[in-house]
PDB file of C-alpha atoms in Angstrom:
ATOM      1  CA  MET A   1      68.429  26.729  86.065  1.00 71.00           C
ATOM      2  CA  GLY A   2      66.300  28.907  88.231  1.00 70.00           C
ATOM      3  CA  LEU A   3      69.287  30.029  90.392  1.00 74.00           C
ATOM      4  CA  LEU A   4      69.561  33.460  91.918  1.00 72.00           C
ATOM      5  CA  VAL A   5      73.286  34.206  92.279  1.00 74.00           C
ATOM      6  CA  ASP A   6      74.668  37.181  94.224  1.00 70.00           C
ATOM      7  CA  VAL A   7      71.204  38.545  94.831  1.00 73.00           C
ATOM      8  CA  VAL A   8      70.781  40.429  98.116  1.00 73.00           C
ATOM      9  CA  LYS A   9      68.154  39.009 100.430  1.00 74.00           C
ATOM     10  CA  GLN A  10      66.403  41.374 102.788  1.00 71.00           C
ATOM     11  CA  GLY A  11      67.822  40.815 106.292  1.00 68.00           C
ATOM     12  CA  ALA A  12      69.437  37.451 105.319  1.00 68.00           C
ATOM     13  CA  GLY A  13      72.654  38.349 103.560  1.00 72.00           C
ATOM     14  CA  ASN A  14      72.708  37.049  99.884  1.00 74.00           C
ATOM     15  CA  SER A  15      71.450  34.063  97.781  1.00 70.00           C
ATOM     16  CA  ASN A  16      74.854  32.327  97.779  1.00 72.00           C
ATOM     17  CA  ASP A  17      74.333  29.449 100.006  1.00 74.00           C
ATOM     18  CA  GLY A  18      74.874  25.761 100.073  1.00 74.00           C
ATOM     19  CA  ASN A  19      71.596  24.942  98.332  1.00 75.00           C
ATOM     20  CA  THR A  20      72.642  27.304  95.459  1.00 78.00           C
ATOM     21  CA  ALA A  21      76.049  25.569  95.288  1.00 81.00           C
ATOM     22  CA  ARG A  22      74.612  22.073  95.231  1.00 82.00           C
ATOM     23  CA  ARG A  23      72.170  22.915  92.434  1.00 83.00           C
ATOM     24  CA  PHE A  24      74.894  24.680  90.526  1.00 84.00           C
ATOM     25  CA  PHE A  25      77.157  21.603  90.555  1.00 86.00           C
ATOM     26  CA  ALA A  26      74.426  19.067  90.151  1.00 86.00           C
ATOM     27  CA  ASN A  27      74.203  19.654  86.350  1.00 86.00           C
ATOM     28  CA  PRO A  28      77.708  20.411  85.107  1.00 90.00           C
ATOM     29  CA  GLY A  29      76.735  20.274  81.498  1.00 89.00           C
ATOM     30  CA  ALA A  30      74.234  22.985  81.816  1.00 88.00           C
ATOM     31  CA  THR A  31      76.464  24.975  84.195  1.00 88.00           C
ATOM     32  CA  ALA A  32      79.424  24.856  81.785  1.00 90.00           C
ATOM     33  CA  GLN A  33      77.221  25.970  78.822  1.00 89.00           C
ATOM     34  CA  ILE A  34      75.752  28.932  80.821  1.00 87.00           C
ATOM     35  CA  THR A  35      79.041  30.011  82.351  1.00 88.00           C
ATOM     36  CA  GLY A  36      81.623  29.063  79.776  1.00 90.00           C
ATOM     37  CA  VAL A  37      83.688  27.313  82.459  1.00 91.00           C
ATOM     38  CA  ASP A  38      85.194  23.849  81.625  1.00 93.00           C
ATOM     39  CA  GLU A  39      82.602  21.036  82.346  1.00 94.00           C
ATOM     40  CA  GLU A  40      85.122  18.643  83.700  1.00 94.00           C
ATOM     41  CA  LEU A  41      86.452  21.328  86.168  1.00 94.00           C
ATOM     42  CA  ILE A  42      82.840  21.968  87.279  1.00 92.00           C
ATOM     43  CA  LYS A  43      82.314  18.236  87.652  1.00 93.00           C
ATOM     44  CA  ARG A  44      85.546  17.835  89.812  1.00 94.00           C
ATOM     45  CA  PHE A  45      84.637  20.859  92.045  1.00 93.00           C
ATOM     46  CA  GLY A  46      81.153  19.304  92.588  1.00 91.00           C
ATOM     47  CA  VAL A  47      82.749  15.928  93.590  1.00 92.00           C
ATOM     48  CA  ILE A  48      85.055  17.776  96.091  1.00 92.00           C
ATOM     49  CA  LEU A  49      81.986  19.663  97.640  1.00 89.00           C
ATOM     50  CA  GLN A  50      80.184  16.333  98.022  1.00 89.00           C
ATOM     51  CA  VAL A  51      83.116  14.790  99.718  1.00 90.00           C
ATOM     52  CA  ILE A  52      83.979  17.553 102.238  1.00 88.00           C
ATOM     53  CA  SER A  53      80.379  17.979 103.158  1.00 85.00           C
ATOM     54  CA  CYS A  54      79.091  14.442 103.419  1.00 84.00           C
ATOM     55  CA  GLY A  55      80.031  13.679 106.967  1.00 81.00           C
ATOM     56  CA  GLU A  56      81.991  10.612 106.159  1.00 85.00           C
ATOM     57  CA  TYR A  57      85.682   9.797 106.712  1.00 87.00           C
ATOM     58  CA  VAL A  58      87.799  10.827 103.696  1.00 89.00           C
ATOM     59  CA  ASP A  59      90.784   8.849 102.275  1.00 89.00           C
ATOM     60  CA  VAL A  60      93.386  11.699 102.706  1.00 90.00           C
ATOM     61  CA  GLU A  61      95.888  10.451  99.994  1.00 92.00           C
ATOM     62  CA  LYS A  62      93.167   9.959  97.219  1.00 93.00           C
ATOM     63  CA  PHE A  63      91.632  13.372  98.148  1.00 93.00           C
ATOM     64  CA  ARG A  64      95.106  15.001  98.052  1.00 94.00           C
ATOM     65  CA  GLU A  65      95.808  13.500  94.602  1.00 95.00           C
ATOM     66  CA  TYR A  66      92.270  14.470  93.261  1.00 95.00           C
ATOM     67  CA  CYS A  67      92.556  18.023  94.479  1.00 95.00           C
ATOM     68  CA  ALA A  68      96.007  18.346  92.980  1.00 95.00           C
ATOM     69  CA  THR A  69      94.882  17.235  89.633  1.00 95.00           C
ATOM     70  CA  THR A  70      92.094  19.652  89.784  1.00 95.00           C
ATOM     71  CA  ALA A  71      94.417  22.452  90.763  1.00 95.00           C
ATOM     72  CA  ARG A  72      96.676  21.626  87.811  1.00 95.00           C
ATOM     73  CA  ARG A  73      93.655  21.566  85.500  1.00 95.00           C
ATOM     74  CA  TYR A  74      92.520  24.909  86.902  1.00 95.00           C
ATOM     75  CA  VAL A  75      96.053  26.561  86.096  1.00 94.00           C
ATOM     76  CA  GLU A  76      96.264  24.901  82.738  1.00 94.00           C
ATOM     77  CA  LEU A  77      92.837  26.418  81.682  1.00 94.00           C
ATOM     78  CA  TYR A  78      92.688  29.545  83.527  1.00 93.00           C
ATOM     79  CA  ALA A  79      96.089  30.808  84.385  1.00 90.00           C
ATOM     80  CA  TRP A  80      95.044  34.241  83.435  1.00 92.00           C
ATOM     81  CA  TYR A  81      92.597  34.338  86.391  1.00 92.00           C
ATOM     82  CA  TYR A  82      94.181  34.619  89.875  1.00 90.00           C
ATOM     83  CA  MET A  83      92.943  31.528  91.924  1.00 91.00           C
ATOM     84  CA  PRO A  84      90.794  32.793  94.830  1.00 92.00           C
ATOM     85  CA  ALA A  85      92.278  32.333  98.375  1.00 94.00           C
ATOM     86  CA  SER A  86      89.410  29.760  99.297  1.00 91.00           C
ATOM     87  CA  VAL A  87      89.948  27.704  96.309  1.00 92.00           C
ATOM     88  CA  HIS A  88      93.665  27.645  96.910  1.00 94.00           C
ATOM     89  CA  LYS A  89      93.103  26.684 100.477  1.00 94.00           C
ATOM     90  CA  LEU A  90      90.720  23.877  99.548  1.00 92.00           C
ATOM     91  CA  LEU A  91      92.693  22.446  96.666  1.00 94.00           C
ATOM     92  CA  LEU A  92      96.331  22.751  98.017  1.00 94.00           C
ATOM     93  CA  HIS A  93      95.750  22.431 101.735  1.00 93.00           C
ATOM     94  CA  GLY A  94      92.434  20.698 102.309  1.00 91.00           C
ATOM     95  CA  ALA A  95      93.992  17.267 102.563  1.00 90.00           C
ATOM     96  CA  GLU A  96      96.290  18.468 105.385  1.00 92.00           C
ATOM     97  CA  ILE A  97      93.371  20.043 107.277  1.00 89.00           C
ATOM     98  CA  ILE A  98      91.504  16.732 106.983  1.00 88.00           C
ATOM     99  CA  GLU A  99      94.597  14.782 108.032  1.00 87.00           C
ATOM    100  CA  HIS A 100      95.105  16.860 111.107  1.00 86.00           C
ATOM    101  CA  ASN A 101      91.459  16.598 112.153  1.00 79.00           C
ATOM    102  CA  ASN A 102      91.056  12.981 111.631  1.00 70.00           C
ATOM    103  CA  PHE A 103      89.089  12.280 114.806  1.00 75.00           C
ATOM    104  CA  ILE A 104      85.873  13.412 113.304  1.00 77.00           C
ATOM    105  CA  PRO A 105      84.859  13.653 109.571  1.00 79.00           C
ATOM    106  CA  ILE A 106      85.374  17.101 108.200  1.00 80.00           C
ATOM    107  CA  GLY A 107      81.633  17.333 107.108  1.00 78.00           C
ATOM    108  CA  LYS A 108      80.662  17.144 110.716  1.00 76.00           C
ATOM    109  CA  LEU A 109      82.659  20.420 111.556  1.00 77.00           C
ATOM    110  CA  SER A 110      80.311  22.556 109.311  1.00 76.00           C
ATOM    111  CA  GLU A 111      78.180  25.351 110.678  1.00 75.00           C
ATOM    112  CA  GLU A 112      75.048  23.703 109.410  1.00 74.00           C
ATOM    113  CA  ALA A 113      73.937  22.645 112.888  1.00 73.00           C
ATOM    114  CA  SER A 114      74.294  26.076 114.363  1.00 77.00           C
ATOM    115  CA  GLU A 115      72.603  27.710 111.357  1.00 77.00           C
ATOM    116  CA  ALA A 116      69.760  25.275 111.870  1.00 79.00           C
ATOM    117  CA  ARG A 117      69.265  26.744 115.342  1.00 85.00           C
ATOM    118  CA  ASN A 118      68.775  30.251 114.104  1.00 86.00           C
ATOM    119  CA  LYS A 119      65.016  29.604 113.787  1.00 88.00           C
ATOM    120  CA  ASP A 120      64.921  28.378 117.215  1.00 89.00           C
ATOM    121  CA  PHE A 121      66.728  31.378 118.553  1.00 91.00           C
ATOM    122  CA  LYS A 122      64.238  33.831 116.956  1.00 91.00           C
ATOM    123  CA  LYS A 123      61.306  31.843 118.305  1.00 92.00           C
ATOM    124  CA  PHE A 124      62.687  31.731 121.848  1.00 93.00           C
ATOM    125  CA  ARG A 125      63.570  35.360 121.752  1.00 93.00           C
ATOM    126  CA  THR A 126      60.015  36.257 120.493  1.00 93.00           C
ATOM    127  CA  PHE A 127      57.844  34.031 122.510  1.00 94.00           C
ATOM    128  CA  HIS A 128      59.614  32.576 125.451  1.00 92.00           C
ATOM    129  CA  SER A 129      61.831  35.182 126.957  1.00 94.00           C
ATOM    130  CA  ARG A 130      61.412  38.169 129.247  1.00 95.00           C
ATOM    131  CA  LYS A 131      61.550  41.512 127.659  1.00 93.00           C
ATOM    132  CA  THR A 132      62.530  43.517 130.868  1.00 94.00           C
ATOM    133  CA  SER A 133      66.183  43.711 130.062  1.00 94.00           C
ATOM    134  CA  ARG A 134      68.791  42.415 127.539  1.00 94.00           C
ATOM    135  CA  ILE A 135      70.381  40.319 130.293  1.00 95.00           C
ATOM    136  CA  ALA A 136      67.077  38.614 131.181  1.00 95.00           C
ATOM    137  CA  THR A 137      66.132  38.083 127.418  1.00 95.00           C
ATOM    138  CA  ASN A 138      69.564  36.516 126.784  1.00 94.00           C
ATOM    139  CA  GLU A 139      69.476  34.435 129.846  1.00 96.00           C
ATOM    140  CA  ASP A 140      65.965  32.963 128.834  1.00 95.00           C
ATOM    141  CA  ILE A 141      67.082  32.246 125.350  1.00 94.00           C
ATOM    142  CA  ILE A 142      70.192  30.389 126.551  1.00 94.00           C
ATOM    143  CA  HIS A 143      68.079  28.342 129.041  1.00 94.00           C
ATOM    144  CA  ASN A 144      65.694  27.390 126.274  1.00 93.00           C
ATOM    145  CA  LEU A 145      68.555  26.396 123.875  1.00 91.00           C
ATOM    146  CA  LEU A 146      70.025  24.189 126.765  1.00 91.00           C
ATOM    147  CA  ILE A 147      66.728  22.566 127.383  1.00 90.00           C
ATOM    148  CA  SER A 148      65.924  21.938 123.795  1.00 87.00           C
ATOM    149  CA  SER A 149      69.220  20.450 123.147  1.00 84.00           C
ATOM    150  CA  ASP A 150      69.507  18.200 126.291  1.00 84.00           C
ATOM    151  CA  PRO A 151      70.024  14.570 125.132  1.00 81.00           C
ATOM    152  CA  TYR A 152      67.825  13.092 127.791  1.00 83.00           C
ATOM    153  CA  LEU A 153      64.871  15.307 127.176  1.00 81.00           C
ATOM    154  CA  SER A 154      65.491  14.813 123.397  1.00 77.00           C
ATOM    155  CA  SER A 155      65.067  10.924 123.967  1.00 80.00           C
ATOM    156  CA  PHE A 156      61.323  11.392 124.819  1.00 81.00           C
ATOM    157  CA  ARG A 157      60.518  13.186 121.663  1.00 76.00           C
ATOM    158  CA  PRO A 158      58.826  11.218 118.868  1.00 76.00           C
ATOM    159  CA  LYS A 159      61.350  10.004 116.246  1.00 68.00           C
ATOM    160  CA  MET A 160      61.575  12.308 113.220  1.00 58.00           C
ATOM    161  CA  SER A 161      61.952  10.874 109.821  1.00 52.00           C
ATOM    162  CA  GLN A 162      65.550  10.559 108.984  1.00 53.00           C
ATOM    163  CA  ILE A 163      66.864  13.312 106.557  1.00 53.00           C
ATOM    164  CA  ARG A 164      67.343  11.703 103.259  1.00 54.00           C
ATOM    165  CA  ASN A 165      70.551  13.016 101.763  1.00 64.00           C
ATOM    166  CA  LYS A 166      71.168  12.764  97.990  1.00 73.00           C
ATOM    167  CA  PRO A 167      73.375   9.738  97.241  1.00 80.00           C
ATOM    168  CA  LEU A 168      76.983  10.485  96.635  1.00 82.00           C
ATOM    169  CA  SER A 169      78.313  10.195  93.032  1.00 82.00           C
ATOM    170  CA  ASP A 170      80.523   7.081  92.227  1.00 80.00           C
ATOM    171  CA  GLU A 171      83.455   9.391  91.915  1.00 84.00           C
ATOM    172  CA  ALA A 172      82.970  10.939  95.252  1.00 84.00           C
ATOM    173  CA  LYS A 173      82.568   7.378  96.889  1.00 81.00           C
ATOM    174  CA  LEU A 174      86.060   6.527  95.657  1.00 82.00           C
ATOM    175  CA  LEU A 175      87.578   9.225  97.818  1.00 84.00           C
ATOM    176  CA  LEU A 176      86.004   8.075 101.140  1.00 84.00           C
ATOM    177  CA  ASN A 177      87.901   5.936 103.622  1.00 79.00           C
ATOM    178  CA  HIS A 178      85.481   2.978 104.137  1.00 72.00           C
ATOM    179  CA  SER A 179      87.826   1.213 106.619  1.00 74.00           C
ATOM    180  CA  VAL A 180      87.630   3.843 109.383  1.00 63.00           C
ATOM    181  CA  THR A 181      85.062   3.240 112.068  1.00 54.00           C
ATOM    182  CA  LYS A 182      84.597   4.875 115.453  1.00 50.00           C
ATOM    183  CA  ALA A 183      86.425   1.935 117.113  1.00 47.00           C
ATOM    184  CA  ASN A 184      89.564   2.638 114.983  1.00 52.00           C
ATOM    185  CA  ILE A 185      89.660   6.426 116.006  1.00 51.00           C
ATOM    186  CA  GLU A 186      92.227   7.086 118.712  1.00 50.00           C
ATOM    187  CA  PHE A 187      90.941   9.884 121.068  1.00 45.00           C
ATOM    188  CA  VAL A 188      93.351  11.942 123.233  1.00 44.00           C
ATOM    189  CA  ASP A 189      92.179  13.441 126.589  1.00 45.00           C
ATOM    190  CA  ILE A 190      93.645  16.866 126.341  1.00 43.00           C
ATOM    191  CA  GLY A 191      92.854  17.656 130.065  1.00 46.00           C
ATOM    192  CA  ASN A 192      95.432  14.774 130.947  1.00 46.00           C
ATOM    193  CA  LEU A 193      98.262  16.182 129.004  1.00 42.00           C
ATOM    194  CA  SER A 194     100.967  18.087 130.882  1.00 44.00           C
ATOM    195  CA  ASP A 195     103.154  20.934 129.383  1.00 46.00           C
ATOM    196  CA  CYS A 196     105.974  18.401 128.729  1.00 44.00           C
ATOM    197  CA  ASP A 197     103.796  16.107 126.607  1.00 44.00           C
ATOM    198  CA  THR A 198     103.138  18.655 124.013  1.00 42.00           C
ATOM    199  CA  ASP A 199     106.069  17.635 121.666  1.00 42.00           C
TER     200      ASP A 199
END
């Protein structure tokens, strides 16, 4: 499959990242043959990964049932292997996390945007900051980050071509809530809540 798993990358952690995971789950048949893990289980985990990272609203009840079925299958097949804490949290508590953060799709809360700014941070530090002191360097970096993210200034940039995400599988589409729109979401202004309103 051409994947490097758990390989240390100089100065950049290891090779276990989102791209590796997507490629791993993209071909469940080959993955199951190589790892010896149940193909249906790999397919289900791939669907869950698509749903939580797609940036769309999730149907909480369908997601809860899908994750519960996946957890039962995991325990039936691999009761001898203790379920990792991250897998437990996703399968058994993922729906509650999505339910209590329903003002924005769970995929929009990823650290992908901040990770994408790392290259800008390095560029600003190297080419657009004073090197007289750490305070001056950090001040210049912050100013450049603020300027580059300003919505008004960004409106003058030429439009970039839209990122083409891979289409969701049919199974993943069934777990999405297509009836939710921005107009349906009720926002609460936290600044206007008093101490007595918290219950």
